[in-house]
Amino acid sequence: MFTWLMPIIAVFVALLVALIGFIFYQNLQQLRQEKANLQALLQTTKEKFQLEKADLEQKLKITQEKARAVEAKNKVLQEMNHRKDEFLRQTSHELRTPMNGIIGSLQLLLDDLCDDRDEELELLQQAHHSSLHLLTLINQVLDLARIEEGRVLVDIKTIDLHASLTAAIYLQFSNIRQKGLRLYKQDYSHRIEVKADPTKLKQVFINIIGNAIKFTDRGSISISSEIRSVANSETQESEDMAVITIKDTGIGISPQIQEKLFQPFVVEDESRLQTLGSTGLGLVISRNLVELMGGKIQLVSPGKNQGTLVEIFLPLSDGETHNSDLTG
């Protein structure tokens, strides 16, 4: 009696199987979609994590660089503070020494304790020398203070380079002769015009030439000038500049300290240079003045007892070529 039901049951079972298969297929597709979504989310999360990791690493690197820069700056400041303390201590001594010499010499003269006129002149010369040294020291300290406070103004004009250089050489010529040094300089028959402050440029020349004389016991000092094509560090283009070269055969400078000499209160050999009256301020003052005039200074020395070469670069004001032959 159930024979007629068999086809119905078969159809029902087939429909049920189809329905179950359809549901299974739908679930499978949904699982695949969810898996794809999870994989996409995982990839996005991974990429985001990598980006955040790279960003954090970059920030960490920048922080470490800043920390190193702060540490280096702090070290420099500590060193400069130490140098300043040493300088103040040395300056106090330097101020008292010439002052005591002046007072002592004048006191002997006032008390009429000299045996003859020659002794009086000798005391006057000692007092004069001490006065000049004291004035130089005070002026350098005041100059450095004004430079550090930004209170130095320059009056840029078109000036004759060789006239300014010749005037500075003339003021130092007696010191050159007194030490028995040979002076080699150019025959300045051609004019070079530069843009500079005449008073401050003359001060720079006197400082640099004075250093060459001070630290050269024997030999010679050579002073020359030329127009040279120089690469501009900012624009990477070349420009013509006047270059004044002052070379001596003196005590020289060790390579490790050459750049530091342009920092305040730094000298090459404190024990030796103190006896020569060096304050460690001449070069740093000169560099600042030259930079205010749009130029630069660089110093080169092969080493101790091998002489020193200083080059001063100044901007031209429609400069002309010149004769570069040296004369003794």
Tab-separated table of C-alpha atoms in Angstrom:
chain	number	residue	atom	x	y	z
A	1	MET	CA	0.000	0.000	0.000
A	2	PHE	CA	3.038	2.288	0.399
A	3	THR	CA	4.220	1.726	-3.146
A	4	TRP	CA	2.619	4.914	-4.365
A	5	LEU	CA	4.332	6.827	-1.534
A	6	MET	CA	7.857	5.851	-2.572
A	7	PRO	CA	8.182	8.398	-5.385
A	8	ILE	CA	6.900	11.118	-3.067
A	9	ILE	CA	9.364	10.122	-0.392
A	10	ALA	CA	12.185	10.002	-2.946
A	11	VAL	CA	11.313	13.475	-4.190
A	12	PHE	CA	11.077	14.726	-0.631
A	13	VAL	CA	14.457	13.197	0.252
A	14	ALA	CA	15.975	14.673	-2.923
A	15	LEU	CA	14.579	18.074	-2.040
A	16	LEU	CA	15.819	17.705	1.502
A	17	VAL	CA	19.272	16.722	0.289
A	18	ALA	CA	19.280	19.648	-2.157
A	19	LEU	CA	18.196	21.992	0.612
A	20	ILE	CA	20.869	20.690	2.943
A	21	GLY	CA	23.445	20.985	0.137
A	22	PHE	CA	22.312	24.546	-0.596
A	23	ILE	CA	22.517	25.508	3.067
A	24	PHE	CA	25.947	23.882	3.304
A	25	TYR	CA	27.083	25.744	0.180
A	26	GLN	CA	25.787	29.039	1.561
A	27	ASN	CA	27.582	28.406	4.854
A	28	LEU	CA	30.736	27.471	2.963
A	29	GLN	CA	30.577	30.659	0.915
A	30	GLN	CA	29.963	32.677	4.048
A	31	LEU	CA	32.930	31.026	5.769
A	32	ARG	CA	35.111	31.728	2.726
A	33	GLN	CA	33.988	35.374	2.729
A	34	GLU	CA	34.642	35.661	6.448
A	35	LYS	CA	38.042	34.028	5.946
A	36	ALA	CA	38.825	36.507	3.143
A	37	ASN	CA	37.644	39.376	5.352
A	38	LEU	CA	39.775	38.113	8.221
A	39	GLN	CA	42.790	37.767	5.934
A	40	ALA	CA	42.229	41.293	4.571
A	41	LEU	CA	41.820	42.606	8.129
A	42	LEU	CA	44.958	40.730	9.190
A	43	GLN	CA	46.901	42.177	6.221
A	44	THR	CA	45.610	45.681	6.955
A	45	THR	CA	46.458	45.284	10.632
A	46	LYS	CA	49.892	43.939	9.740
A	47	GLU	CA	50.565	46.854	7.342
A	48	LYS	CA	49.301	49.350	9.915
A	49	PHE	CA	51.497	47.742	12.552
A	50	GLN	CA	54.511	47.900	10.214
A	51	LEU	CA	53.786	51.559	9.475
A	52	GLU	CA	53.422	52.331	13.172
A	53	LYS	CA	56.577	50.339	13.875
A	54	ALA	CA	58.492	52.273	11.195
A	55	ASP	CA	57.095	55.551	12.542
A	56	LEU	CA	58.063	54.632	16.096
A	57	GLU	CA	61.530	53.559	14.948
A	58	GLN	CA	61.914	56.871	13.100
A	59	LYS	CA	60.736	58.809	16.155
A	60	LEU	CA	63.080	56.768	18.333
A	61	LYS	CA	65.951	57.488	15.963
A	62	ILE	CA	65.148	61.209	15.967
A	63	THR	CA	64.862	61.167	19.773
A	64	GLN	CA	68.198	59.372	20.069
A	65	GLU	CA	69.817	61.860	17.670
A	66	LYS	CA	68.364	64.752	19.651
A	67	ALA	CA	69.585	63.158	22.864
A	68	ARG	CA	73.066	62.762	21.389
A	69	ALA	CA	72.975	66.361	20.109
A	70	VAL	CA	71.875	67.623	23.530
A	71	GLU	CA	74.557	65.523	25.197
A	72	ALA	CA	77.201	66.824	22.781
A	73	LYS	CA	75.993	70.399	23.233
A	74	ASN	CA	75.973	69.940	26.992
A	75	LYS	CA	79.509	68.603	26.805
A	76	VAL	CA	80.581	71.609	24.721
A	77	LEU	CA	78.842	73.986	27.142
A	78	GLN	CA	80.512	72.289	30.088
A	79	GLU	CA	83.863	72.540	28.351
A	80	MET	CA	83.255	76.192	27.463
A	81	ASN	CA	82.134	76.887	31.019
A	82	HIS	CA	85.315	75.256	32.271
A	83	ARG	CA	87.308	77.292	29.755
A	84	LYS	CA	85.514	80.440	30.837
A	85	ASP	CA	86.284	79.748	34.494
A	86	GLU	CA	89.907	79.121	33.565
A	87	PHE	CA	89.914	82.267	31.454
A	88	LEU	CA	88.480	84.379	34.263
A	89	ARG	CA	91.092	82.967	36.599
A	90	GLN	CA	93.836	83.634	34.067
A	91	THR	CA	92.422	87.055	33.224
A	92	SER	CA	92.450	88.054	36.885
A	93	HIS	CA	96.108	87.093	36.994
A	94	GLU	CA	96.818	88.791	33.651
A	95	LEU	CA	95.125	91.991	34.790
A	96	ARG	CA	97.035	92.084	38.060
A	97	THR	CA	100.415	91.321	36.500
A	98	PRO	CA	100.658	94.336	34.137
A	99	MET	CA	98.889	96.549	36.669
A	100	ASN	CA	101.415	95.635	39.347
A	101	GLY	CA	104.189	96.256	36.825
A	102	ILE	CA	102.832	99.701	36.017
A	103	ILE	CA	102.315	100.612	39.681
A	104	GLY	CA	105.737	99.286	40.676
A	105	SER	CA	107.574	101.132	37.893
A	106	LEU	CA	105.750	104.409	38.544
A	107	GLN	CA	106.270	104.075	42.299
A	108	LEU	CA	110.024	103.730	41.817
A	109	LEU	CA	109.998	106.813	39.606
A	110	LEU	CA	107.875	108.812	42.073
A	111	ASP	CA	110.150	107.811	44.958
A	112	ASP	CA	113.162	108.923	42.890
A	113	LEU	CA	114.926	105.611	43.437
A	114	CYS	CA	116.548	105.432	39.990
A	115	ASP	CA	120.310	105.754	39.698
A	116	ASP	CA	120.347	107.428	36.288
A	117	ARG	CA	118.298	108.509	33.296
A	118	ASP	CA	118.710	105.154	31.573
A	119	GLU	CA	117.097	103.351	34.489
A	120	GLU	CA	114.222	105.844	34.455
A	121	LEU	CA	113.665	105.221	30.725
A	122	GLU	CA	113.750	101.484	31.288
A	123	LEU	CA	111.055	101.743	33.975
A	124	LEU	CA	108.952	103.951	31.710
A	125	GLN	CA	109.293	101.439	28.892
A	126	GLN	CA	108.227	98.622	31.206
A	127	ALA	CA	105.199	100.635	32.334
A	128	HIS	CA	104.324	101.448	28.711
A	129	HIS	CA	104.603	97.817	27.623
A	130	SER	CA	102.461	96.667	30.561
A	131	SER	CA	99.879	99.353	29.742
A	132	LEU	CA	99.620	98.196	26.126
A	133	HIS	CA	99.226	94.568	27.200
A	134	LEU	CA	96.549	95.548	29.719
A	135	LEU	CA	94.685	97.602	27.124
A	136	THR	CA	94.778	94.739	24.610
A	137	LEU	CA	93.385	92.315	27.159
A	138	ILE	CA	90.573	94.650	28.210
A	139	ASN	CA	89.674	95.456	24.606
A	140	GLN	CA	89.501	91.790	23.631
A	141	VAL	CA	87.259	90.931	26.567
A	142	LEU	CA	84.933	93.840	25.726
A	143	ASP	CA	84.930	92.934	22.009
A	144	LEU	CA	83.996	89.334	22.749
A	145	ALA	CA	81.216	90.420	25.112
A	146	ARG	CA	79.742	92.736	22.453
A	147	ILE	CA	79.963	90.014	19.789
A	148	GLU	CA	78.232	87.415	21.990
A	149	GLU	CA	75.462	89.904	22.795
A	150	GLY	CA	75.011	90.794	19.114
A	151	ARG	CA	75.836	94.443	19.749
A	152	VAL	CA	78.574	94.743	17.112
A	153	LEU	CA	77.533	96.792	14.090
A	154	VAL	CA	79.548	96.880	10.880
A	155	ASP	CA	79.732	99.810	8.483
A	156	ILE	CA	80.244	98.102	5.123
A	157	LYS	CA	81.968	100.256	2.529
A	158	THR	CA	83.961	99.790	-0.655
A	159	ILE	CA	87.576	100.054	0.473
A	160	ASP	CA	91.059	99.509	-0.917
A	161	LEU	CA	92.175	96.131	0.454
A	162	HIS	CA	95.868	96.819	0.050
A	163	ALA	CA	95.670	100.188	1.803
A	164	SER	CA	94.099	98.537	4.855
A	165	LEU	CA	96.582	95.644	4.752
A	166	THR	CA	99.570	97.986	4.370
A	167	ALA	CA	98.426	100.069	7.359
A	168	ALA	CA	98.186	96.936	9.524
A	169	ILE	CA	101.625	95.729	8.389
A	170	TYR	CA	103.106	99.149	9.182
A	171	LEU	CA	101.742	99.016	12.742
A	172	GLN	CA	103.318	95.573	13.251
A	173	PHE	CA	106.572	96.237	11.409
A	174	SER	CA	108.541	97.275	14.507
A	175	ASN	CA	107.591	93.991	16.204
A	176	ILE	CA	108.751	92.071	13.124
A	177	ARG	CA	112.117	93.846	13.142
A	178	GLN	CA	112.488	93.469	16.908
A	179	LYS	CA	112.231	89.656	16.573
A	180	GLY	CA	114.563	89.593	13.571
A	181	LEU	CA	111.971	88.024	11.269
A	182	ARG	CA	111.917	88.350	7.489
A	183	LEU	CA	108.786	89.818	5.950
A	184	TYR	CA	107.703	88.809	2.453
A	185	LYS	CA	104.875	90.815	0.978
A	186	GLN	CA	103.532	91.742	-2.416
A	187	ASP	CA	104.257	94.786	-4.447
A	188	TYR	CA	100.741	96.147	-4.108
A	189	SER	CA	100.754	98.082	-7.358
A	190	HIS	CA	97.241	97.039	-8.362
A	191	ARG	CA	94.109	97.952	-6.477
A	192	ILE	CA	91.636	95.406	-5.121
A	193	GLU	CA	88.370	96.795	-3.801
A	194	VAL	CA	86.429	94.817	-1.204
A	195	LYS	CA	83.240	95.324	0.749
A	196	ALA	CA	84.194	95.607	4.420
A	197	ASP	CA	84.197	97.740	7.532
A	198	PRO	CA	87.569	99.555	7.319
A	199	THR	CA	88.133	99.796	11.085
A	200	LYS	CA	87.175	96.208	11.855
A	201	LEU	CA	89.072	94.810	8.861
A	202	LYS	CA	92.200	96.595	10.044
A	203	GLN	CA	91.627	95.094	13.506
A	204	VAL	CA	91.409	91.608	11.973
A	205	PHE	CA	94.657	92.102	10.033
A	206	ILE	CA	96.427	93.356	13.170
A	207	ASN	CA	95.160	90.336	15.167
A	208	ILE	CA	96.224	87.748	12.591
A	209	ILE	CA	99.588	89.341	11.755
A	210	GLY	CA	100.202	89.878	15.485
A	211	ASN	CA	99.596	86.180	16.150
A	212	ALA	CA	102.008	85.230	13.371
A	213	ILE	CA	104.698	87.440	14.911
A	214	LYS	CA	103.985	86.336	18.471
A	215	PHE	CA	104.291	82.626	17.708
A	216	THR	CA	107.266	82.812	15.333
A	217	ASP	CA	110.675	82.915	17.013
A	218	ARG	CA	112.722	82.737	13.818
A	219	GLY	CA	112.166	82.541	10.100
A	220	SER	CA	109.708	84.596	8.127
A	221	ILE	CA	106.173	85.854	7.667
A	222	SER	CA	104.660	85.967	4.176
A	223	ILE	CA	101.614	88.092	3.352
A	224	SER	CA	99.939	87.890	-0.044
A	225	SER	CA	96.588	88.500	-1.704
A	226	GLU	CA	94.767	87.214	-4.742
A	227	ILE	CA	91.347	86.953	-6.339
A	228	ARG	CA	90.128	83.363	-6.164
A	229	SER	CA	87.007	81.544	-7.299
A	230	VAL	CA	85.380	80.125	-4.167
A	231	ALA	CA	82.400	77.737	-3.913
A	232	ASN	CA	79.456	79.189	-1.988
A	233	SER	CA	78.377	76.633	0.639
A	234	GLU	CA	74.724	77.744	0.453
A	235	THR	CA	74.146	78.163	-3.291
A	236	GLN	CA	76.843	75.687	-4.428
A	237	GLU	CA	77.845	78.276	-7.014
A	238	SER	CA	81.313	79.771	-7.428
A	239	GLU	CA	82.025	83.414	-6.725
A	240	ASP	CA	85.175	85.501	-6.910
A	241	MET	CA	86.527	86.647	-3.538
A	242	ALA	CA	89.618	88.431	-2.324
A	243	VAL	CA	91.855	86.035	-0.372
A	244	ILE	CA	94.537	87.350	1.992
A	245	THR	CA	97.083	84.710	3.023
A	246	ILE	CA	99.278	85.167	6.114
A	247	LYS	CA	101.842	82.395	6.515
A	248	ASP	CA	104.482	82.026	9.216
A	249	THR	CA	107.275	79.593	10.086
A	250	GLY	CA	106.382	79.542	13.769
A	251	ILE	CA	105.409	76.969	16.377
A	252	GLY	CA	102.510	75.543	14.360
A	253	ILE	CA	99.355	73.891	15.681
A	254	SER	CA	98.465	70.231	16.164
A	255	PRO	CA	95.657	69.134	13.752
A	256	GLN	CA	93.416	67.959	16.619
A	257	ILE	CA	92.976	71.469	18.013
A	258	GLN	CA	92.981	73.658	14.896
A	259	GLU	CA	89.199	74.083	14.590
A	260	LYS	CA	88.828	74.503	18.365
A	261	LEU	CA	91.067	77.572	18.208
A	262	PHE	CA	88.071	79.458	16.800
A	263	GLN	CA	86.170	78.838	20.046
A	264	PRO	CA	86.412	81.338	22.907
A	265	PHE	CA	89.070	80.834	25.581
A	266	VAL	CA	90.929	78.089	23.657
A	267	VAL	CA	94.692	78.204	23.114
A	268	GLU	CA	97.032	75.606	21.622
A	269	ASP	CA	99.444	75.157	24.522
A	270	GLU	CA	98.296	76.969	27.642
A	271	SER	CA	101.567	76.530	29.501
A	272	ARG	CA	103.586	78.043	26.645
A	273	LEU	CA	101.162	80.576	25.218
A	274	GLN	CA	100.496	82.101	28.601
A	275	THR	CA	104.105	83.255	28.672
A	276	LEU	CA	103.554	84.777	25.221
A	277	GLY	CA	100.584	86.779	26.427
A	278	SER	CA	97.903	84.887	24.491
A	279	THR	CA	94.314	85.160	25.719
A	280	GLY	CA	92.769	82.758	23.211
A	281	LEU	CA	90.396	85.462	21.970
A	282	GLY	CA	92.100	86.919	18.892
A	283	LEU	CA	91.003	84.261	16.404
A	284	VAL	CA	87.400	83.970	17.586
A	285	ILE	CA	86.999	87.769	17.498
A	286	SER	CA	88.559	87.917	14.026
A	287	ARG	CA	86.319	85.138	12.667
A	288	ASN	CA	83.175	86.812	13.991
A	289	LEU	CA	84.147	90.187	12.538
A	290	VAL	CA	84.988	88.719	9.128
A	291	GLU	CA	81.721	86.755	9.031
A	292	LEU	CA	79.800	89.932	9.873
A	293	MET	CA	81.447	91.447	6.782
A	294	GLY	CA	80.324	88.537	4.599
A	295	GLY	CA	83.638	86.672	4.534
A	296	LYS	CA	85.293	83.771	6.317
A	297	ILE	CA	88.602	82.698	7.881
A	298	GLN	CA	90.283	79.325	7.724
A	299	LEU	CA	93.456	78.125	9.424
A	300	VAL	CA	95.769	75.313	8.355
A	301	SER	CA	98.914	73.965	10.001
A	302	PRO	CA	100.809	70.726	9.225
A	303	GLY	CA	101.553	70.342	12.926
A	304	LYS	CA	103.737	71.573	15.747
A	305	ASN	CA	106.853	73.511	14.724
A	306	GLN	CA	105.727	73.470	11.071
A	307	GLY	CA	104.244	76.929	10.763
A	308	THR	CA	100.700	78.158	10.277
A	309	LEU	CA	98.732	79.500	7.317
A	310	VAL	CA	95.663	81.713	7.769
A	311	GLU	CA	93.428	82.670	4.848
A	312	ILE	CA	90.939	85.542	5.052
A	313	PHE	CA	88.178	85.588	2.411
A	314	LEU	CA	86.382	88.865	1.671
A	315	PRO	CA	83.628	89.731	-0.833
A	316	LEU	CA	84.749	91.791	-3.804
A	317	SER	CA	83.321	95.097	-4.876
A	318	ASP	CA	84.028	94.914	-8.630
A	319	GLY	CA	87.625	93.998	-7.795
A	320	GLU	CA	90.451	94.164	-10.283
A	321	THR	CA	93.292	91.725	-10.919
A	322	HIS	CA	96.608	92.421	-9.249
A	323	ASN	CA	100.269	91.620	-9.290
A	324	SER	CA	101.038	88.492	-7.213
A	325	ASP	CA	104.858	88.734	-7.127
A	326	LEU	CA	106.320	88.675	-3.639
A	327	THR	CA	109.108	90.958	-2.494
A	328	GLY	CA	111.224	90.678	0.581
